[in-house]
Coordinates of C-alpha atoms and ligand atoms in Angstrom, one line a residue:
M4 CA -3.7 54.5 -24.4
K5 CA -4.0 50.8 -22.8
Y6 CA -1.2 48.3 -21.6
L7 CA -1.7 44.4 -21.8
I8 CA 1.4 43.3 -19.9
T9 CA 2.1 39.7 -19.7
S10 CA 4.3 37.4 -18.4
A11 CA 5.8 34.6 -19.7
L12 CA 3.8 31.7 -18.8
P13 CA 5.2 29.4 -16.2
Y14 CA 5.9 25.8 -17.0
A15 CA 3.9 23.9 -14.1
N16 CA 7.0 21.4 -14.2
G17 CA 9.2 22.4 -11.4
P18 CA 9.9 25.9 -8.6
I19 CA 10.5 29.1 -9.6
H20 CA 13.9 30.5 -9.0
F21 CA 15.6 34.0 -8.3
G22 CA 16.2 34.3 -11.9
H23 CA 12.4 33.8 -12.7
I24 CA 11.5 36.5 -10.5
A25 CA 13.9 38.8 -11.4
G26 CA 14.0 38.1 -15.5
V27 CA 10.3 38.1 -15.7
Y28 CA 7.6 38.5 -13.1
L29 CA 9.3 41.2 -11.0
P30 CA 10.1 43.5 -13.8
A31 CA 6.3 43.0 -14.9
D32 CA 5.0 43.3 -12.0
I33 CA 6.7 46.9 -11.1
F34 CA 5.6 48.1 -15.1
T35 CA 2.3 47.1 -14.4
R36 CA 2.0 49.0 -11.1
H37 CA 3.7 51.9 -12.6
Q38 CA 1.0 52.2 -15.4
K39 CA -1.7 52.1 -12.9
L40 CA -0.5 54.6 -10.7
S41 CA 0.3 56.9 -13.9
G42 CA -3.6 56.7 -14.5
K43 CA -3.0 54.0 -17.4
R44 CA -5.4 51.1 -18.0
A45 CA -3.5 47.9 -17.2
I46 CA -3.6 44.7 -17.1
H47 CA -0.9 42.0 -16.1
I48 CA -1.9 38.4 -17.5
S49 CA -0.3 35.3 -17.1
G50 CA -1.0 31.6 -16.1
S51 CA 0.2 28.4 -15.8
D52 CA 1.9 26.3 -19.4
E53 CA 0.5 23.0 -18.6
H54 CA 1.4 20.5 -21.5
G55 CA 3.9 18.9 -23.1
V56 CA 6.2 15.4 -22.6
A57 CA 8.4 16.9 -19.4
I58 CA 5.0 17.5 -17.7
M59 CA 3.8 14.2 -18.5
Q60 CA 7.0 12.1 -17.8
N61 CA 7.2 14.2 -14.0
A62 CA 3.8 13.3 -13.3
Q63 CA 4.2 9.9 -14.8
K64 CA 7.6 9.7 -12.1
A65 CA 5.3 10.9 -9.1
K66 CA 2.2 8.7 -9.9
K67 CA 0.1 11.2 -10.1
S68 CA -2.8 12.6 -13.2
Y69 CA -1.3 14.7 -15.7
Q70 CA -4.2 17.1 -14.0
E71 CA -3.5 17.0 -10.4
Y72 CA 0.3 17.2 -11.2
V73 CA -0.2 20.4 -13.1
N74 CA -2.6 21.8 -10.5
E75 CA -0.2 21.3 -7.8
W76 CA 2.6 23.6 -9.3
S77 CA 0.4 25.8 -10.3
K78 CA -0.6 26.6 -7.1
E79 CA 2.4 26.6 -5.7
H80 CA 3.4 29.2 -8.1
Q81 CA 0.8 31.0 -7.4
N82 CA 1.3 30.8 -4.1
L83 CA 4.7 32.1 -4.2
F84 CA 3.9 35.1 -6.3
S85 CA 1.6 36.4 -3.8
K86 CA 4.4 36.4 -1.4
Y87 CA 6.7 38.0 -3.3
D88 CA 3.8 40.9 -3.8
I89 CA 3.8 40.1 -7.5
K90 CA 0.2 40.5 -8.5
F91 CA -1.9 39.8 -11.8
D92 CA -5.3 40.7 -13.3
F93 CA -5.4 37.0 -13.7
F94 CA -3.5 34.0 -13.3
G95 CA -4.9 31.0 -15.7
Q96 CA -4.2 27.5 -16.8
T97 CA -3.4 26.1 -20.2
S98 CA -5.2 22.9 -19.1
A99 CA -8.7 24.7 -18.8
K100 CA -11.7 24.4 -20.9
Y101 CA -11.6 28.3 -21.8
H102 CA -8.4 27.6 -23.3
E103 CA -9.1 24.8 -25.6
T104 CA -11.7 26.5 -27.3
E105 CA -9.4 29.5 -28.2
T106 CA -6.7 27.3 -29.3
I107 CA -8.9 25.7 -31.4
K108 CA -10.2 28.4 -33.6
W109 CA -6.6 29.6 -34.0
F110 CA -5.8 26.1 -35.5
K111 CA -9.0 25.6 -37.7
D112 CA -8.4 29.4 -39.0
L113 CA -4.8 28.6 -39.9
S114 CA -6.0 25.5 -41.5
E115 CA -8.3 26.9 -43.2
K116 CA -6.2 30.0 -44.3
G117 CA -3.4 27.1 -45.5
L118 CA -1.0 27.8 -42.9
I119 CA -1.7 24.6 -41.4
E120 CA -0.4 21.4 -43.4
K121 CA -0.9 17.6 -42.7
R122 CA 2.6 15.7 -43.5
N123 CA 3.2 12.5 -44.0
E124 CA 6.4 11.3 -42.2
K125 CA 8.6 8.8 -40.4
Q126 CA 8.1 8.5 -36.7
L127 CA 9.7 6.2 -34.1
Q128 CA 7.7 4.2 -32.3
C129 CA 8.7 1.1 -30.0
Q130 CA 7.8 -2.1 -30.9
D131 CA 7.4 -3.6 -27.6
C132 CA 4.8 -1.1 -26.2
H133 CA 3.3 0.6 -29.2
N134 CA 4.2 4.2 -27.9
M135 CA 4.8 6.8 -30.5
L136 CA 8.0 8.0 -29.1
P137 CA 8.5 11.7 -29.9
D138 CA 10.7 14.5 -28.2
R139 CA 11.8 13.3 -25.0
F140 CA 9.9 9.8 -25.0
V141 CA 13.2 8.3 -26.9
E142 CA 17.3 8.8 -26.1
G143 CA 20.2 7.3 -27.9
E144 CA 23.3 8.4 -28.6
C145 CA 23.8 12.0 -30.2
Y146 CA 25.2 11.4 -33.9
S147 CA 27.0 14.7 -33.5
C148 CA 29.2 14.6 -30.2
H149 CA 28.3 11.1 -28.9
Y150 CA 26.9 11.9 -25.6
P151 CA 24.8 8.4 -24.9
E152 CA 21.6 9.9 -23.1
A153 CA 20.8 12.6 -25.8
R154 CA 16.8 12.9 -26.4
G155 CA 15.1 12.8 -29.3
D156 CA 14.5 16.7 -28.8
E157 CA 17.9 17.7 -27.9
C158 CA 21.2 16.8 -27.1
P159 CA 21.9 18.0 -23.8
S160 CA 25.7 17.9 -23.8
C161 CA 26.6 19.5 -27.6
G162 CA 22.7 21.4 -27.8
T163 CA 21.9 19.9 -31.2
W164 CA 18.4 20.4 -32.2
I165 CA 17.9 16.3 -32.5
D166 CA 16.5 14.5 -35.7
P167 CA 15.0 11.7 -33.7
L168 CA 15.4 9.6 -36.6
K169 CA 19.1 9.9 -36.6
L170 CA 19.8 8.5 -32.7
I171 CA 22.0 6.1 -32.6
N172 CA 20.5 3.3 -30.1
P173 CA 17.1 4.5 -29.9
V174 CA 15.4 3.3 -26.4
C175 CA 12.1 3.6 -25.5
K176 CA 11.6 5.8 -22.3
F177 CA 8.2 4.4 -21.9
C178 CA 8.9 0.8 -21.2
G179 CA 12.9 1.2 -21.6
S180 CA 12.8 -1.2 -24.9
K181 CA 15.4 -0.8 -27.5
N182 CA 13.3 -2.4 -29.9
V183 CA 12.4 1.0 -31.1
K184 CA 11.8 1.3 -35.6
P185 CA 10.5 4.6 -37.6
V186 CA 7.4 3.7 -39.1
D187 CA 5.3 5.7 -41.3
S188 CA 2.9 8.4 -39.5
F189 CA 1.8 11.9 -39.9
Q190 CA 1.4 15.4 -38.3
W191 CA 0.3 18.9 -38.9
Y192 CA 2.9 21.1 -39.8
L193 CA 2.9 25.2 -39.3
M194 CA 4.0 27.3 -42.6
L195 CA 6.3 29.5 -41.2
S196 CA 7.7 29.5 -44.6
K197 CA 4.9 31.0 -46.3
M198 CA 4.8 34.0 -43.5
H199 CA 8.4 35.0 -44.0
N200 CA 7.5 38.1 -46.3
E201 CA 4.8 39.6 -43.9
F202 CA 7.1 39.0 -40.9
K203 CA 9.9 40.7 -42.1
A204 CA 8.2 43.9 -43.2
W205 CA 6.4 43.9 -39.6
F206 CA 10.1 42.9 -37.9
E207 CA 11.5 46.3 -39.9
T208 CA 9.1 48.8 -37.9
K209 CA 10.9 46.9 -34.6
K210 CA 14.4 46.8 -35.6
N211 CA 15.3 50.2 -34.0
V212 CA 12.9 49.9 -31.4
W213 CA 13.8 46.6 -29.1
R214 CA 16.5 45.5 -27.3
K215 CA 19.9 45.0 -28.5
N216 CA 19.6 41.2 -26.9
V217 CA 16.6 40.7 -29.3
V218 CA 17.0 41.9 -32.2
P219 CA 20.3 40.7 -34.4
F220 CA 19.4 37.3 -32.6
V221 CA 16.1 36.9 -34.7
E222 CA 17.6 38.8 -37.9
S223 CA 20.0 35.6 -37.8
L224 CA 17.3 33.1 -37.4
T225 CA 15.1 35.0 -40.0
K226 CA 17.6 35.8 -42.1
E227 CA 16.4 32.9 -44.8
N228 CA 13.0 31.5 -44.9
L229 CA 11.8 29.5 -41.7
V230 CA 11.5 25.9 -41.4
D231 CA 7.8 24.7 -41.3
R232 CA 7.6 22.8 -38.1
A233 CA 5.2 20.0 -36.6
I234 CA 2.8 21.2 -34.1
T235 CA 0.8 18.1 -33.5
R236 CA 2.2 14.9 -31.4
D237 CA 1.1 11.3 -30.6
L238 CA 0.4 12.2 -27.4
D239 CA -2.6 11.0 -24.5
W240 CA -2.0 15.1 -22.7
G241 CA -2.9 17.9 -24.8
I242 CA -5.5 19.7 -26.7
D243 CA -7.2 17.5 -29.3
V244 CA -6.6 18.2 -32.9
P245 CA -10.0 19.4 -34.1
L246 CA -10.0 17.4 -37.5
P247 CA -12.0 13.8 -37.8
E248 CA -8.6 12.2 -39.3
A249 CA -6.6 13.5 -36.1
K250 CA -7.4 10.5 -33.7
G251 CA -5.0 10.4 -31.2
K252 CA -3.2 13.3 -32.4
K253 CA -2.7 16.5 -29.4
I254 CA -1.9 20.0 -30.6
Y255 CA 1.9 20.4 -29.0
V256 CA 2.6 22.7 -26.5
W257 CA 4.5 25.2 -28.4
F258 CA 1.7 25.9 -30.2
D259 CA -0.8 26.5 -27.8
A260 CA 0.8 28.0 -24.6
P261 CA 1.2 31.4 -26.5
I262 CA -2.4 31.5 -26.9
G263 CA -2.9 31.3 -23.3
Y264 CA -2.1 34.9 -23.0
V265 CA -5.3 35.7 -25.1
S266 CA -7.4 32.8 -23.5
N267 CA -6.5 34.2 -20.3
T268 CA -7.8 37.4 -21.1
A269 CA -10.6 36.6 -22.6
E270 CA -11.3 34.7 -19.4
Y271 CA -10.5 37.3 -17.2
L272 CA -13.0 39.7 -18.9
K273 CA -15.5 37.3 -18.3
Q274 CA -14.9 36.3 -14.6
T275 CA -14.9 40.4 -13.9
G276 CA -18.1 41.2 -15.6
S277 CA -16.6 43.1 -18.1
K278 CA -18.2 43.9 -21.5
E279 CA -15.4 44.1 -23.2
D280 CA -14.0 42.1 -26.1
H281 CA -10.7 40.5 -25.5
I282 CA -10.1 40.8 -29.1
K283 CA -11.8 44.2 -30.3
D284 CA -11.0 46.2 -26.9
W285 CA -7.6 44.6 -26.5
W286 CA -5.6 42.3 -28.7
G287 CA -6.7 43.8 -32.1
S288 CA -6.8 47.5 -30.4
D289 CA -4.6 50.2 -32.2
D290 CA -5.1 52.0 -28.7
V291 CA -3.6 48.6 -26.8
K292 CA 0.4 48.7 -26.4
I293 CA 0.9 44.4 -25.9
V294 CA 4.3 44.1 -23.7
N295 CA 5.9 40.7 -23.0
F296 CA 8.0 40.3 -20.4
I297 CA 10.3 37.2 -20.8
G298 CA 13.3 36.0 -20.3
K299 CA 16.1 35.4 -23.1
D300 CA 14.9 31.6 -23.4
N301 CA 12.0 32.9 -25.0
I302 CA 12.9 35.1 -27.4
I303 CA 12.2 33.1 -30.8
F304 CA 8.7 31.9 -29.8
H305 CA 7.6 35.9 -28.9
S306 CA 9.6 37.5 -31.4
I307 CA 8.9 35.4 -33.9
I308 CA 6.7 32.3 -34.1
F309 CA 3.8 33.9 -32.3
P310 CA 3.7 36.9 -33.9
M311 CA 3.6 34.8 -37.3
M312 CA 0.6 32.7 -36.0
S313 CA -1.0 36.1 -35.1
M314 CA -0.5 37.6 -38.3
G315 CA -1.4 34.7 -39.9
T316 CA -5.1 34.6 -38.3
G317 CA -5.3 38.2 -37.8
F318 CA -6.8 37.7 -34.8
V319 CA -4.5 40.0 -32.7
K320 CA -1.9 42.4 -33.0
P321 CA 1.9 41.3 -32.7
V322 CA 3.8 42.4 -29.8
T323 CA 4.3 46.1 -29.5
D324 CA 7.8 45.8 -27.4
L325 CA 9.4 42.5 -26.0
P326 CA 11.5 43.5 -23.0
A327 CA 13.6 40.3 -22.6
N328 CA 15.8 40.0 -19.8
Q329 CA 19.0 37.7 -19.6
Y330 CA 19.7 35.4 -17.3
V331 CA 19.9 35.5 -13.5
N332 CA 22.7 33.2 -12.2
L333 CA 23.4 31.9 -8.1
E334 CA 27.1 32.8 -7.3
G335 CA 28.3 33.2 -10.8
K336 CA 26.6 29.5 -12.0
K337 CA 23.7 28.6 -13.5
F338 CA 20.7 27.7 -11.3
S339 CA 20.4 24.2 -11.2
K340 CA 17.8 22.3 -9.4
S341 CA 19.4 18.7 -9.7
K342 CA 22.8 19.6 -8.7
G343 CA 21.2 21.0 -5.6
W344 CA 22.3 24.8 -6.6
Y345 CA 19.6 26.2 -5.6
V346 CA 18.2 28.9 -3.1
D347 CA 14.5 27.8 -2.3
A348 CA 12.6 31.3 -3.5
E349 CA 10.2 30.3 -0.7
D350 CA 12.3 29.9 2.3
A351 CA 13.8 33.3 1.6
I352 CA 10.7 35.1 1.1
N353 CA 9.6 33.6 4.7
Q354 CA 13.1 34.5 6.0
F355 CA 13.6 38.0 4.7
G356 CA 10.1 39.8 3.6
S357 CA 9.1 41.2 0.3
D358 CA 10.8 44.3 0.4
A359 CA 14.1 43.3 0.6
L360 CA 13.9 40.5 -1.7
R361 CA 12.1 42.7 -4.2
F362 CA 14.9 45.7 -3.7
Y363 CA 17.9 43.1 -4.1
L364 CA 16.3 41.2 -7.4
T365 CA 15.0 44.8 -9.0
S366 CA 19.2 45.7 -8.8
L367 CA 19.8 42.3 -10.4
I368 CA 17.2 42.6 -13.3
P369 CA 19.6 41.5 -16.1
E370 CA 18.4 44.2 -18.6
T371 CA 21.3 44.2 -20.6
S372 CA 23.6 41.4 -19.2
D373 CA 23.4 38.2 -17.2
S374 CA 23.8 39.3 -13.5
S375 CA 24.3 37.3 -10.2
F376 CA 22.7 36.6 -7.0
T377 CA 25.3 36.7 -3.6
W378 CA 23.8 36.3 0.1
K379 CA 26.8 38.4 0.5
G380 CA 25.7 40.8 -2.4
F381 CA 21.7 40.7 -0.8
E382 CA 23.1 41.3 2.8
L383 CA 25.3 44.6 1.5
K384 CA 22.1 46.2 -0.3
I385 CA 19.8 45.9 2.2
N386 CA 22.1 47.2 5.2
S387 CA 24.4 49.8 3.2
E388 CA 21.9 50.5 0.8
L389 CA 17.7 50.2 1.6
A390 CA 18.8 50.6 5.8
N391 CA 21.2 53.0 5.6
N392 CA 19.7 55.2 3.2
I393 CA 15.9 55.0 2.9
G394 CA 15.5 53.3 6.3
N395 CA 17.3 55.7 8.6
F396 CA 16.8 58.9 6.7
I397 CA 12.8 58.2 7.2
N398 CA 13.4 56.8 10.8
R399 CA 15.5 59.8 11.7
A400 CA 13.0 62.2 10.3
M401 CA 9.5 60.9 11.6
K402 CA 10.9 59.7 15.2
F403 CA 12.3 63.1 15.6
S404 CA 9.0 65.0 14.3
A405 CA 7.1 62.7 16.6
K406 CA 8.6 63.3 19.6
N407 CA 9.2 67.4 19.1
W408 CA 5.9 67.8 17.1
A409 CA 3.1 65.2 18.3
E410 CA 0.4 68.1 18.3
G411 CA 1.5 69.0 14.6
M412 CA 3.6 70.8 12.3
K413 CA 2.5 74.0 11.0
A414 CA 1.7 74.2 7.6
E415 CA 3.7 77.3 6.9
K416 CA 6.8 75.5 7.5
F417 CA 6.4 73.5 4.6
D418 CA 7.1 76.9 2.3
A419 CA 10.9 76.2 2.5
F420 CA 10.3 72.9 0.9
F421 CA 7.9 74.3 -2.3
K422 CA 10.4 76.9 -2.5
D423 CA 14.0 75.3 -2.5
H424 CA 13.0 71.7 -3.4
V425 CA 9.8 71.2 -5.3
K426 CA 11.7 71.7 -8.7
D427 CA 14.3 68.7 -8.0
V428 CA 11.4 66.6 -7.2
E429 CA 9.9 67.5 -10.7
V430 CA 13.4 67.2 -12.4
F431 CA 13.1 63.6 -10.4
V432 CA 10.0 62.4 -11.3
K433 CA 10.3 63.1 -15.4
E434 CA 13.3 61.4 -15.5
Y435 CA 11.6 58.3 -13.2
H436 CA 8.7 57.9 -15.6
E437 CA 11.1 57.8 -18.8
L438 CA 13.0 55.2 -17.1
L439 CA 10.2 53.0 -16.6
N440 CA 8.2 53.6 -19.8
S441 CA 11.5 52.6 -21.7
Y442 CA 11.6 49.7 -19.6
Q443 CA 14.6 50.4 -17.2
I444 CA 13.1 49.3 -14.2
K445 CA 16.6 48.2 -12.4
K446 CA 17.8 51.9 -13.3
G447 CA 14.3 53.5 -12.2
Q448 CA 15.2 52.1 -8.4
E449 CA 19.0 53.4 -8.7
H450 CA 17.4 56.9 -9.2
L451 CA 14.7 56.7 -6.6
M452 CA 17.5 55.8 -4.3
S453 CA 19.9 58.8 -5.4
L454 CA 16.7 60.9 -4.3
G455 CA 17.1 59.1 -0.9
S456 CA 20.7 59.8 -0.8
K457 CA 20.5 63.3 -1.5
V458 CA 18.0 63.9 1.1
N459 CA 19.9 61.5 3.5
Q460 CA 22.9 63.6 3.3
F461 CA 20.2 66.8 3.5
I462 CA 18.8 65.8 6.7
T463 CA 22.6 65.0 8.0
E464 CA 24.1 68.2 7.1
R465 CA 21.1 70.3 8.7
A466 CA 21.4 67.9 11.7
P467 CA 17.6 69.3 13.3
W468 CA 19.0 67.8 16.1
T469 CA 21.4 70.0 16.8
E470 CA 19.5 73.2 15.4
F471 CA 16.5 72.4 17.7
K472 CA 18.6 73.4 21.1
T473 CA 19.4 76.9 18.9
D474 CA 16.9 77.1 16.5
Q475 CA 13.2 75.8 16.9
D476 CA 11.7 77.2 14.1
K477 CA 14.7 76.3 11.7
A478 CA 15.0 72.6 13.4
A479 CA 11.0 72.5 12.4
E480 CA 11.6 73.8 8.9
T481 CA 14.1 70.7 8.2
I482 CA 11.9 68.1 9.5
A483 CA 9.0 69.7 7.7
I484 CA 11.2 69.4 4.2
S485 CA 12.2 65.9 5.3
T486 CA 8.6 65.2 5.9
A487 CA 7.3 66.1 2.3
Y488 CA 10.2 64.4 1.1
V489 CA 9.2 61.2 2.9
L490 CA 5.5 61.4 1.4
V491 CA 7.5 61.6 -2.0
I492 CA 9.5 58.5 -1.5
G493 CA 6.8 56.3 -0.2
T494 CA 4.6 57.7 -3.4
F495 CA 7.7 56.4 -5.7
F496 CA 8.3 53.2 -3.6
A497 CA 5.0 51.5 -4.2
P498 CA 5.6 49.8 -7.8
Y499 CA 8.9 48.6 -6.6
L500 CA 8.4 48.1 -2.9
P501 CA 4.7 48.0 -2.5
N502 CA 5.1 46.5 1.4
L503 CA 7.3 49.7 2.5
S504 CA 5.7 52.0 0.3
S505 CA 2.5 51.2 2.3
S506 CA 4.2 52.0 5.5
I507 CA 5.7 55.1 4.7
L508 CA 2.1 56.4 3.2
S509 CA 0.3 55.1 6.7
Y510 CA 2.0 57.8 8.2
F511 CA 0.3 60.5 6.1
G512 CA -3.0 58.3 6.7
L513 CA -2.6 57.1 2.8
N514 CA -2.1 54.5 0.2
S515 CA -1.2 53.6 -3.2
E516 CA -5.4 53.9 -4.3
S517 CA -5.2 57.5 -2.1
E518 CA -6.3 60.5 -5.0
V519 CA -3.6 62.6 -4.2
V520 CA -1.0 59.8 -4.1
K521 CA -1.6 59.3 -7.6
K522 CA -1.7 62.8 -8.5
I523 CA 1.6 63.1 -7.0
Y524 CA 2.8 60.2 -8.6
Q525 CA 2.0 61.7 -12.0
G526 CA 4.0 64.8 -11.0
D527 CA 1.1 66.9 -10.0
M528 CA 3.2 69.2 -7.4
K529 CA 0.3 71.3 -6.7
A530 CA -1.5 68.1 -5.1
L531 CA 1.5 67.8 -2.8
K532 CA 1.4 71.1 -2.1
D533 CA -2.5 71.2 -1.4
F534 CA -1.3 68.5 0.9
F535 CA 0.9 70.4 2.9
S536 CA -1.5 73.5 3.1
K537 CA -3.0 72.3 6.7
D538 CA -0.9 71.6 9.6
F539 CA 0.4 68.5 9.4
K540 CA 0.2 65.4 12.1
L541 CA 1.5 61.8 12.1
Q542 CA -1.0 59.6 11.3
V543 CA 1.1 56.6 12.7
E544 CA 3.1 56.2 15.6
P545 CA 7.2 56.0 13.3
Q546 CA 8.4 52.7 13.7
G547 CA 11.8 50.8 12.1
L548 CA 11.0 50.1 8.4
V549 CA 13.8 48.4 7.2
P550 CA 15.0 45.8 9.8
K551 CA 18.8 45.1 9.1
I552 CA 19.9 41.7 8.1
D553 CA 22.1 39.7 10.8
P554 CA 25.3 38.8 8.8
K555 CA 25.5 35.8 11.0
V556 CA 22.1 34.5 9.1
I557 CA 23.7 35.4 5.5
E558 CA 27.2 33.2 6.9
E559 CA 25.2 30.3 7.5
L560 CA 23.7 30.6 4.1
D561 CA 26.5 31.2 2.6
E562 CA 28.3 28.1 4.1
K563 CA 25.3 26.0 2.8
L564 CA 25.9 27.0 -0.8
K565 CA 29.9 26.7 0.0
A566 CA 28.9 22.7 1.1
I567 CA 26.8 21.9 -2.1
E568 CA 29.9 23.7 -4.4
A569 CA 32.5 21.4 -2.6
N570 CA 30.3 18.2 -3.1
Ligands
ZN15 ZN1 8.0 1.2 -25.1
ZN16 ZN1 25.3 15.8 -28.6

């Protein structure tokens, strides 16, 4: 079984915050690393989502070309991901030529099958600047709640999905003119209504498998036949509709964006010189699990619309698993860049590093309900869990070892570990794998931390520094057992905290690519035993691996937020 793992394409229109990282990219990264370490073939695909009206408006405001604007955000996002040690096998862009080619293939196929249809309709047009006014290019009073600045796609006050023709006193967002009138026009529609039955039959197979935040939501939306939706717009940014009568029309962003997963996979294979075909060997293969990591705002497209497009073309299999997460808030309130209710994810990573942030953000992955980032919570999690438990244990064991057994630890000292402890490790590994394979990423880390607590308690109780004064053999055995646990902990942190893991593994002259590490990860205790069947010598001088966070620094950050709240 191969794994094709995707992360929701980040919209190239603003910074990525903790909510996105903990909700999508971090769990996807951990899951991919986990499958690779488990010996599975796995690829992690994502890329920037670069079309749509919101991007056009902000690029215009910034006085940049659309391309220049999206390139900048794409680069910024990739830079941030790399600081968080979030790795992709490929990260593309939907403004790329290869993506256009793939999208046109889908459009033409659905069109030939009668699943895309041209329809006449009325549309708003500005009588002064002559622009057509789709979506956010028109604003007016909401006909439902009378909020004065409702947009042509949605009312930000009451959430109504707006029919722009019904807006009261519409205003053109290009030139500010109020001279806006409905005119005859036409667009192409995706015939979701025609795909309803096939969709329902497929969804039956997912009902008892997918998360509880997905299934009832999809059921309520698909109780009745879905309404056909326009997938083209009169815009000057996007992929041209590939039909002769469609001059000036573009394919709209929500149709082309999910195809980005497919086009980026094709480009990945091409750029890595692979002989594999992105459809035959990946997207269309029965030997592949397709896993989409998304936030809850993306459920409708990934559970309904893209699966329907996939079934309609038959090009790709619909998604296998959809680990959709809830939201991460900031001190209990939604992140909002415009209101300043916001922590800069780049400042934070520059200040605290990837181990601390990945550890805390993993503990916040909103798998079942919304969670909340707080600076105090961050401090507590790092200082009293990661530093006190894992950091302290490794530090005590390794420094004591280096001090008293600098020439190396005799192989027979490890016997007690394989007699009395290895069974516990086996049980641990089995449960750890079950949690990660079922997308319980947060619990996987908790499970690893409880192993850490146990060994920390073990070394505290045995107190080798006291044993050493009366019984050096016994102290050596305690340190040998602890050393084996350090290797186990370093191995199983590899998907979660790759940086810390690599420091721990370096004590053993290993890294996450080492054969023995992969074998231990896969539960092969014989490999662990073989490793300690020779005398063992530390390969690197031990040092403190988990720096504590200064409470004063946290207080300052906390006060900064409180000041925003007061304003
Ligand atoms: Zn106008
Ligand atoms: Zn409203």
